[in-house]
């Protein structure tokens, strides 16, 4: 029964139904890929290291620590202008909690190809609805790397200083950022202002508008305006925040990026965004956007103990084995969980204890 499944298993069922309802198709893949795929794009991975082995032909293989790279690798634009897929896969990576390799259930969606604003908005809406299906108490933090890049690019920063500035932005460390940028004077004011911005889109957008001074930044601002309108239409605006501390690797990501949280778990359970640069690095003339839900994190959510261990036990005698079997099957067709047994199971809490007497089902406890 659904009520007896673990948190992550229940979430997986709901998310699969959600993604299918939007036309996303299931995507299956091998459990392993050539290790070079992950070595060449290790900055894209959320976990360091991979479990490797040597194939029979001498190729170094790895149990997959990531799904997106495999989906991008197999994308063929000539086969479809836009590919929308969802996956339920096990990945093999170092768990943040135990710091040991684990087999982790992960689900998510990817949209590849001619990705335009409707697909981007749909992705953010589905990210919010994914969190909502896990808990009504959730937050989706949203950022736009196009705006961050346009504010950073005019500043005379070395590569090292740029990396430090992005790190401080990610930490919302305004004092350290102000100290780093002090030699540049007033030119750094937009970045400092951006660091302090956080809140619901309709609250933050008016303050963001004066910072968008280039055509690319203005285009990004218009995207956020449209997204804000769509989130309102969907009734999701109260739990989606604009927060520019969400900074993914800008060598791979661009545009919208986001991270999702639910109450009771201190770390993010959802992460995603646009990764056009990854598509380019992998030789794909296309755009890409997607997110993953980290189902292993849901193990931290408190579970409500079921009031019983077994739903229904049907007691039978060896003389009535055939009739008892048919009766149990009839009960199961109605969705009832039935255990056939000659005696009540010891140490188990049973909701209904039935027996078959003269062909009639009788409740005995």
PDB file of C-alpha atoms in Angstrom, residues 146-147 149-151 153-154 209-221:
ATOM      1  CA  UNK A 146      22.853  36.275 -17.252  1.00  0.00           C
ATOM      2  CA  UNK A 147      22.274  39.217 -14.931  1.00  0.00           C
ATOM      3  CA  UNK A 149      27.528  37.973 -15.631  1.00  0.00           C
ATOM      4  CA  UNK A 150      26.486  41.343 -17.070  1.00  0.00           C
ATOM      5  CA  UNK A 151      27.138  43.036 -13.717  1.00  0.00           C
ATOM      6  CA  UNK A 153      31.905  41.619 -16.714  1.00  0.00           C
ATOM      7  CA  UNK A 154      32.552  45.411 -16.670  1.00  0.00           C
ATOM      8  CA  UNK A 209      15.448  46.914 -12.804  1.00  0.00           C
ATOM      9  CA  UNK A 210      18.011  49.781 -12.429  1.00  0.00           C
ATOM     10  CA  UNK A 211      20.857  47.237 -12.315  1.00  0.00           C
ATOM     11  CA  UNK A 212      20.040  45.811 -15.767  1.00  0.00           C
ATOM     12  CA  UNK A 213      21.899  48.271 -18.004  1.00  0.00           C
ATOM     13  CA  UNK A 214      22.834  46.109 -21.000  1.00  0.00           C
ATOM     14  CA  UNK A 215      20.641  44.511 -23.658  1.00  0.00           C
ATOM     15  CA  UNK A 216      21.456  41.034 -22.324  1.00  0.00           C
ATOM     16  CA  UNK A 217      20.585  42.038 -18.771  1.00  0.00           C
ATOM     17  CA  UNK A 218      17.364  43.688 -19.956  1.00  0.00           C
ATOM     18  CA  UNK A 219      16.402  40.483 -21.782  1.00  0.00           C
ATOM     19  CA  UNK A 220      17.051  38.481 -18.616  1.00  0.00           C
ATOM     20  CA  UNK A 221      14.952  40.939 -16.624  1.00  0.00           C
TER      21      UNK A 221
END
